[in-house]
Amino acid sequence: MKKFNTVLKWIAVACSITFVVGFTLSIVSLKKYNENFSDFVQNNSDVIGSHFSNGINTLIENGIENIDKIITINSSNTSELNNYKNLNKEIDLESIKNLDIKCDISKIEIIESNNNQKAKLTCKYLKDCDIKSNGDKTNIIINNGGASKNIKNTSYNLKIEIPKNFCFDKLDISTDLGNIKLNNIKFKSSNIDSSLGNVDIDNDEYTIAENMDINLSLGKLEIKNMDAINSKLYNNMGNVILKVNNKGNEKCNELIVSCDCGKIETSFNYLDRNISFENDLGETDISVKNTAKNLDFDILSDVGKVTNNLKVEEDSNLSNRYKIKIRNDMGNIKLEH
């Protein structure tokens, strides 16, 4: 029976490749219509995620990395795309301790600056850029007319420059279409939701938050040197990359990563936390540079090879034991130093 189930799974892999071809053609056909591609992805993300396999990881990654090169959705009025408006504004830091950004189609950047007094906001938008502040909370809503415009147009963007060492109490970002980039940004809690686009969080120094929830429908999620006591990372279609130079003495709760279709790649200096990884279609890799202590493994791949070369030290001075739970439906699992 086990062999029969394995055969069925590999048949599913072959079917998924056929599905990829059909899905790619359907993307191209969208060029003929003035539809909201973000809604299309959101409505079909479960179907997309459940039909891809480990054998097409490269196609997934390349497609997402070059999404602006392979998808063009024509607008009936392309000249409108170039008639964007400019907004430049300085914002008091106290009013953005809690920042909530919502937009339909826009590149979003929040980066560190040398200004120690205020935050600087610049925005290129088509229709509306509404900014409302109340006490320590600021809401930013950007309307560029929907994701049915030509997504190769890079004019629409929101850039916020934040003074060094400033820390958001809460940072929420929601976008239908567009990449999100955070560079050397600190926050206590963050919730990021993206329908179509990559999310890139990159800090020069190891930074730890209290909560970090990130949810992607289609795109690559890459996090460097940003960690959280409570982390939940979800991606329907695309890779999840987490690389942190942690100190080894943080008391973090369980790290949860879930991926329907794509590779999960994680790297730690020290591994002393509970981990729960679920991957439907794609490889799962864990790399530890220094020590891993008191670990119990619960690892299973239905179709794929499991390689565990992780060196684990048993330390009786520690009262805690940590569980590494990994579930792969299709894809190799690798743990190594």
Short mmCIF file of C-alpha atoms in Angstrom, two decimals:
data_model
loop_
_atom_site.label_atom_id
_atom_site.label_comp_id
_atom_site.label_asym_id
_atom_site.label_seq_id
_atom_site.Cartn_x
_atom_site.Cartn_y
_atom_site.Cartn_z
CA MET A 1 0.00 0.00 0.00
CA LYS A 2 2.87 2.36 0.80
CA LYS A 3 4.38 1.83 -2.64
CA PHE A 4 1.00 2.43 -4.23
CA ASN A 5 0.64 5.75 -2.37
CA THR A 6 4.11 6.76 -3.51
CA VAL A 7 3.22 6.03 -7.12
CA LEU A 8 0.08 8.14 -6.77
CA LYS A 9 2.11 11.06 -5.42
CA TRP A 10 4.53 10.94 -8.33
CA ILE A 11 1.61 10.85 -10.72
CA ALA A 12 0.45 14.01 -8.97
CA VAL A 13 3.88 15.54 -9.63
CA ALA A 14 3.54 14.86 -13.35
CA CYS A 15 0.04 16.32 -13.35
CA SER A 16 1.30 19.41 -11.57
CA ILE A 17 3.83 20.10 -14.33
CA THR A 18 0.98 20.03 -16.82
CA PHE A 19 -0.88 22.41 -14.54
CA VAL A 20 2.08 24.82 -14.57
CA VAL A 21 1.93 25.09 -18.33
CA GLY A 22 -1.78 25.74 -18.28
CA PHE A 23 -1.48 28.27 -15.46
CA THR A 24 1.30 30.15 -17.26
CA LEU A 25 -0.82 30.36 -20.41
CA SER A 26 -3.73 31.64 -18.35
CA ILE A 27 -1.51 34.42 -16.99
CA VAL A 28 -0.59 35.44 -20.51
CA SER A 29 -4.24 35.41 -21.53
CA LEU A 30 -4.98 37.97 -18.83
CA LYS A 31 -3.29 40.53 -21.07
CA LYS A 32 -6.47 40.56 -23.14
CA TYR A 33 -8.65 41.59 -20.22
CA ASN A 34 -8.84 44.47 -17.78
CA GLU A 35 -9.10 42.28 -14.70
CA ASN A 36 -7.65 42.60 -11.21
CA PHE A 37 -4.80 40.11 -11.20
CA SER A 38 -4.40 40.38 -7.45
CA ASP A 39 -7.97 39.19 -6.96
CA PHE A 40 -7.28 36.36 -9.39
CA VAL A 41 -4.29 35.20 -7.33
CA GLN A 42 -6.12 35.60 -4.04
CA ASN A 43 -9.16 33.65 -5.24
CA ASN A 44 -7.10 30.83 -6.72
CA SER A 45 -4.11 30.68 -4.36
CA ASP A 46 -5.25 27.46 -2.70
CA VAL A 47 -5.61 25.74 -6.07
CA ILE A 48 -2.26 27.08 -7.22
CA GLY A 49 -0.47 26.00 -4.05
CA SER A 50 -1.95 22.51 -3.99
CA HIS A 51 -0.91 21.57 -7.54
CA PHE A 52 2.76 22.55 -7.72
CA SER A 53 5.54 20.16 -6.82
CA ASN A 54 9.12 20.07 -5.66
CA GLY A 55 10.19 19.30 -9.22
CA ILE A 56 9.26 22.82 -10.38
CA ASN A 57 10.79 24.87 -7.55
CA THR A 58 13.16 26.54 -10.00
CA LEU A 59 10.30 27.62 -12.22
CA ILE A 60 8.47 29.08 -9.25
CA GLU A 61 11.46 31.00 -7.98
CA ASN A 62 12.45 32.37 -11.37
CA GLY A 63 8.89 33.32 -12.17
CA ILE A 64 8.46 35.29 -8.99
CA GLU A 65 11.86 36.93 -9.18
CA ASN A 66 11.03 38.17 -12.68
CA ILE A 67 7.32 38.65 -12.26
CA ASP A 68 7.43 42.09 -13.89
CA LYS A 69 9.08 40.56 -16.96
CA ILE A 70 6.62 37.72 -17.53
CA ILE A 71 3.32 39.44 -16.76
CA THR A 72 1.96 42.55 -18.40
CA ILE A 73 -1.65 43.56 -18.03
CA ASN A 74 -2.59 46.27 -20.50
CA SER A 75 -4.61 49.32 -19.53
CA SER A 76 -7.03 51.03 -21.86
CA ASN A 77 -5.42 54.35 -20.95
CA THR A 78 -1.67 53.81 -20.59
CA SER A 79 -0.95 57.55 -20.59
CA GLU A 80 -2.73 57.73 -17.26
CA LEU A 81 0.03 55.67 -15.69
CA ASN A 82 2.56 58.45 -16.18
CA ASN A 83 0.35 61.19 -14.75
CA TYR A 84 1.14 60.34 -11.18
CA LYS A 85 1.18 62.83 -8.33
CA ASN A 86 3.96 63.53 -5.86
CA LEU A 87 3.63 63.89 -2.11
CA ASN A 88 6.46 64.89 0.21
CA LYS A 89 5.76 65.13 3.89
CA GLU A 90 7.50 65.09 7.26
CA ILE A 91 5.75 63.25 10.08
CA ASP A 92 6.30 63.50 13.83
CA LEU A 93 7.66 60.27 15.20
CA GLU A 94 5.16 60.08 18.04
CA SER A 95 2.29 59.97 15.55
CA ILE A 96 3.60 56.87 13.78
CA LYS A 97 4.33 54.64 16.78
CA ASN A 98 1.44 52.64 15.32
CA LEU A 99 1.54 52.72 11.52
CA ASP A 100 -1.04 51.10 9.24
CA ILE A 101 -0.44 51.12 5.45
CA LYS A 102 -2.97 49.86 2.91
CA CYS A 103 -2.57 50.14 -0.87
CA ASP A 104 -3.75 48.45 -4.03
CA ILE A 105 -0.65 48.63 -6.24
CA SER A 106 2.57 50.24 -5.07
CA LYS A 107 6.15 49.53 -4.14
CA ILE A 108 6.64 50.11 -0.40
CA GLU A 109 9.97 50.93 1.22
CA ILE A 110 10.60 51.72 4.87
CA ILE A 111 14.28 52.40 5.46
CA GLU A 112 16.64 53.88 8.01
CA SER A 113 17.72 57.50 7.60
CA ASN A 114 20.14 59.96 9.23
CA ASN A 115 17.37 62.33 10.28
CA ASN A 116 16.99 62.09 14.07
CA GLN A 117 13.89 64.25 14.43
CA LYS A 118 11.12 63.25 12.03
CA ALA A 119 10.06 60.63 9.53
CA LYS A 120 10.18 61.62 5.88
CA LEU A 121 7.47 60.34 3.54
CA THR A 122 7.55 60.49 -0.25
CA CYS A 123 4.80 58.99 -2.39
CA LYS A 124 4.14 58.74 -6.11
CA TYR A 125 0.50 57.84 -6.68
CA LEU A 126 -2.22 58.07 -9.28
CA LYS A 127 -5.50 58.84 -7.49
CA ASP A 128 -5.34 59.21 -3.69
CA CYS A 129 -2.81 59.11 -0.89
CA ASP A 130 -4.81 59.63 2.28
CA ILE A 131 -2.86 60.15 5.53
CA LYS A 132 -4.73 60.42 8.83
CA SER A 133 -3.14 60.69 12.26
CA ASN A 134 -4.80 60.34 15.63
CA GLY A 135 -2.55 60.41 18.66
CA ASP A 136 0.19 57.83 18.19
CA LYS A 137 -1.51 56.12 15.23
CA THR A 138 -1.25 56.98 11.52
CA ASN A 139 -3.20 55.38 8.71
CA ILE A 140 -1.98 55.62 5.11
CA ILE A 141 -4.31 54.52 2.31
CA ILE A 142 -3.07 54.64 -1.30
CA ASN A 143 -5.35 54.24 -4.31
CA ASN A 144 -3.78 53.84 -7.72
CA GLY A 145 -6.88 52.60 -9.51
CA GLY A 146 -6.50 48.88 -8.89
CA ALA A 147 -4.07 46.22 -9.97
CA SER A 148 -5.46 46.08 -13.49
CA LYS A 149 -2.85 48.62 -14.59
CA ASN A 150 0.43 47.71 -16.23
CA ILE A 151 2.42 46.20 -13.36
CA LYS A 152 5.70 46.85 -15.18
CA ASN A 153 5.13 50.53 -14.40
CA THR A 154 7.38 51.34 -11.44
CA SER A 155 6.21 54.90 -10.88
CA TYR A 156 3.92 54.09 -7.96
CA ASN A 157 5.85 53.89 -4.73
CA LEU A 158 5.71 54.82 -1.08
CA LYS A 159 8.98 55.49 0.70
CA ILE A 160 9.26 56.26 4.40
CA GLU A 161 12.61 57.16 5.95
CA ILE A 162 12.81 56.47 9.67
CA PRO A 163 15.50 57.79 12.06
CA LYS A 164 17.96 55.26 13.37
CA ASN A 165 16.94 53.42 16.57
CA PHE A 166 13.28 54.38 16.19
CA CYS A 167 11.02 51.44 17.00
CA PHE A 168 7.41 51.01 15.90
CA ASP A 169 5.02 49.71 18.51
CA LYS A 170 2.97 48.18 15.69
CA LEU A 171 3.64 48.13 11.97
CA ASP A 172 0.88 46.84 9.68
CA ILE A 173 1.24 46.71 5.88
CA SER A 174 -1.31 45.37 3.40
CA THR A 175 -0.90 45.51 -0.37
CA ASP A 176 -2.57 43.88 -3.36
CA LEU A 177 0.36 44.18 -5.76
CA GLY A 178 3.89 45.40 -5.21
CA ASN A 179 7.11 44.55 -3.42
CA ILE A 180 7.63 45.45 0.23
CA LYS A 181 11.08 46.27 1.60
CA LEU A 182 12.10 47.01 5.19
CA ASN A 183 15.73 47.94 5.78
CA ASN A 184 17.17 48.38 9.29
CA ILE A 185 13.70 48.84 10.77
CA LYS A 186 12.71 47.94 14.32
CA PHE A 187 9.23 47.09 15.56
CA LYS A 188 7.63 45.43 18.56
CA SER A 189 4.84 43.88 16.51
CA SER A 190 4.21 43.62 12.78
CA ASN A 191 1.58 42.19 10.46
CA ILE A 192 2.38 42.12 6.74
CA ASP A 193 -0.07 40.87 4.11
CA SER A 194 0.78 40.77 0.39
CA SER A 195 -1.29 39.27 -2.43
CA LEU A 196 1.30 39.53 -5.20
CA GLY A 197 4.85 40.69 -4.57
CA ASN A 198 8.05 39.94 -2.70
CA VAL A 199 8.68 40.86 0.93
CA ASP A 200 12.28 41.68 1.86
CA ILE A 201 13.29 42.43 5.47
CA ASP A 202 16.99 43.09 5.92
CA ASN A 203 18.79 44.38 9.03
CA ASP A 204 22.51 44.92 9.41
CA GLU A 205 22.39 43.80 13.05
CA TYR A 206 20.35 41.06 14.69
CA THR A 207 17.02 42.50 15.82
CA ILE A 208 14.29 40.73 17.75
CA ALA A 209 10.64 41.77 18.00
CA GLU A 210 7.77 40.50 20.12
CA ASN A 211 5.47 39.43 17.27
CA MET A 212 5.92 39.03 13.52
CA ASP A 213 3.11 37.73 11.30
CA ILE A 214 3.66 37.66 7.53
CA ASN A 215 1.27 36.25 4.95
CA LEU A 216 1.96 36.08 1.20
CA SER A 217 -0.22 34.73 -1.57
CA LEU A 218 2.42 34.78 -4.31
CA GLY A 219 5.96 36.06 -3.93
CA LYS A 220 9.27 35.43 -2.19
CA LEU A 221 9.65 36.11 1.51
CA GLU A 222 13.22 36.81 2.59
CA ILE A 223 14.17 37.85 6.13
CA LYS A 224 17.72 38.58 7.29
CA ASN A 225 18.61 39.34 10.91
CA MET A 226 15.01 40.01 11.95
CA ASP A 227 13.54 37.60 14.47
CA ALA A 228 10.62 37.57 16.87
CA ILE A 229 9.60 35.87 20.08
CA ASN A 230 6.41 34.84 18.27
CA SER A 231 6.82 34.32 14.51
CA LYS A 232 4.30 33.03 11.99
CA LEU A 233 5.37 33.01 8.34
CA TYR A 234 2.97 31.85 5.62
CA ASN A 235 3.42 31.69 1.87
CA ASN A 236 0.99 30.12 -0.58
CA MET A 237 3.38 30.12 -3.53
CA GLY A 238 7.00 31.14 -3.24
CA ASN A 239 10.11 30.54 -1.17
CA VAL A 240 10.50 31.42 2.49
CA ILE A 241 14.07 32.37 3.49
CA LEU A 242 14.95 33.18 7.10
CA LYS A 243 18.55 33.87 8.09
CA VAL A 244 19.30 35.17 11.57
CA ASN A 245 22.56 35.65 13.46
CA ASN A 246 20.90 35.05 16.82
CA LYS A 247 22.82 35.22 20.08
CA GLY A 248 21.72 31.91 21.53
CA ASN A 249 20.22 33.21 24.76
CA GLU A 250 16.85 34.47 23.50
CA LYS A 251 13.71 32.89 24.93
CA CYS A 252 11.62 32.54 21.79
CA ASN A 253 8.37 30.68 21.43
CA GLU A 254 7.66 28.28 18.60
CA LEU A 255 8.70 29.40 15.11
CA ILE A 256 5.91 28.51 12.67
CA VAL A 257 6.52 28.43 8.91
CA SER A 258 3.97 27.15 6.42
CA CYS A 259 4.44 26.97 2.65
CA ASP A 260 2.04 25.49 0.11
CA CYS A 261 4.48 25.59 -2.77
CA GLY A 262 8.12 26.64 -2.51
CA LYS A 263 11.33 26.09 -0.61
CA ILE A 264 11.74 26.77 3.11
CA GLU A 265 15.35 27.77 3.83
CA THR A 266 16.43 28.75 7.36
CA SER A 267 19.78 29.51 8.94
CA PHE A 268 20.58 30.13 12.62
CA ASN A 269 23.66 30.77 14.70
CA TYR A 270 22.13 28.74 17.54
CA LEU A 271 19.11 26.47 17.52
CA ASP A 272 17.40 26.48 20.90
CA ARG A 273 13.72 26.90 20.14
CA ASN A 274 10.69 24.89 19.08
CA ILE A 275 10.14 24.79 15.33
CA SER A 276 7.11 23.74 13.30
CA PHE A 277 7.55 23.68 9.51
CA GLU A 278 4.91 22.50 7.03
CA ASN A 279 5.61 22.33 3.31
CA ASP A 280 3.25 20.82 0.75
CA LEU A 281 5.54 20.99 -2.28
CA GLY A 282 9.19 21.95 -1.95
CA GLU A 283 12.41 21.39 -0.05
CA THR A 284 12.93 22.29 3.60
CA ASP A 285 16.45 23.15 4.80
CA ILE A 286 17.73 24.05 8.27
CA SER A 287 21.33 25.14 8.78
CA VAL A 288 22.93 25.84 12.19
CA LYS A 289 26.32 27.58 12.36
CA ASN A 290 27.14 26.90 16.02
CA THR A 291 25.40 24.71 18.58
CA ALA A 292 22.05 22.96 18.75
CA LYS A 293 21.13 21.70 22.20
CA ASN A 294 18.53 19.33 23.64
CA LEU A 295 16.59 18.76 20.44
CA ASP A 296 13.94 16.13 19.79
CA PHE A 297 13.13 15.45 16.15
CA ASP A 298 9.76 14.70 14.58
CA ILE A 299 10.47 14.72 10.82
CA LEU A 300 8.51 13.19 7.97
CA SER A 301 8.52 13.54 4.19
CA ASP A 302 5.96 11.51 2.25
CA VAL A 303 7.87 11.84 -1.01
CA GLY A 304 11.47 12.97 -0.57
CA LYS A 305 14.75 12.25 1.17
CA VAL A 306 15.41 13.17 4.82
CA THR A 307 19.03 14.03 5.67
CA ASN A 308 19.85 14.97 9.25
CA ASN A 309 23.51 15.84 9.80
CA LEU A 310 22.81 18.28 12.61
CA LYS A 311 25.15 18.00 15.58
CA VAL A 312 23.15 18.11 18.78
CA GLU A 313 24.67 18.61 22.24
CA GLU A 314 22.86 17.23 25.26
CA ASP A 315 23.09 19.73 28.11
CA SER A 316 21.75 18.51 31.47
CA ASN A 317 22.05 22.02 32.87
CA LEU A 318 19.19 23.11 30.64
CA SER A 319 15.70 22.34 31.85
CA ASN A 320 14.16 22.80 28.41
CA ARG A 321 13.98 20.41 25.50
CA TYR A 322 13.10 21.68 22.05
CA LYS A 323 11.07 19.95 19.37
CA ILE A 324 11.90 20.19 15.68
CA LYS A 325 8.76 19.21 13.79
CA ILE A 326 8.87 19.14 9.98
CA ARG A 327 6.22 17.83 7.61
CA ASN A 328 6.80 17.68 3.85
CA ASP A 329 4.27 16.17 1.46
CA MET A 330 6.67 16.29 -1.48
CA GLY A 331 10.25 17.44 -1.16
CA ASN A 332 13.58 16.71 0.49
CA ILE A 333 14.35 17.70 4.08
CA LYS A 334 17.90 18.60 5.06
CA LEU A 335 19.37 19.59 8.45
CA GLU A 336 23.06 20.39 8.64
CA HIS A 337 25.88 22.39 10.19
#
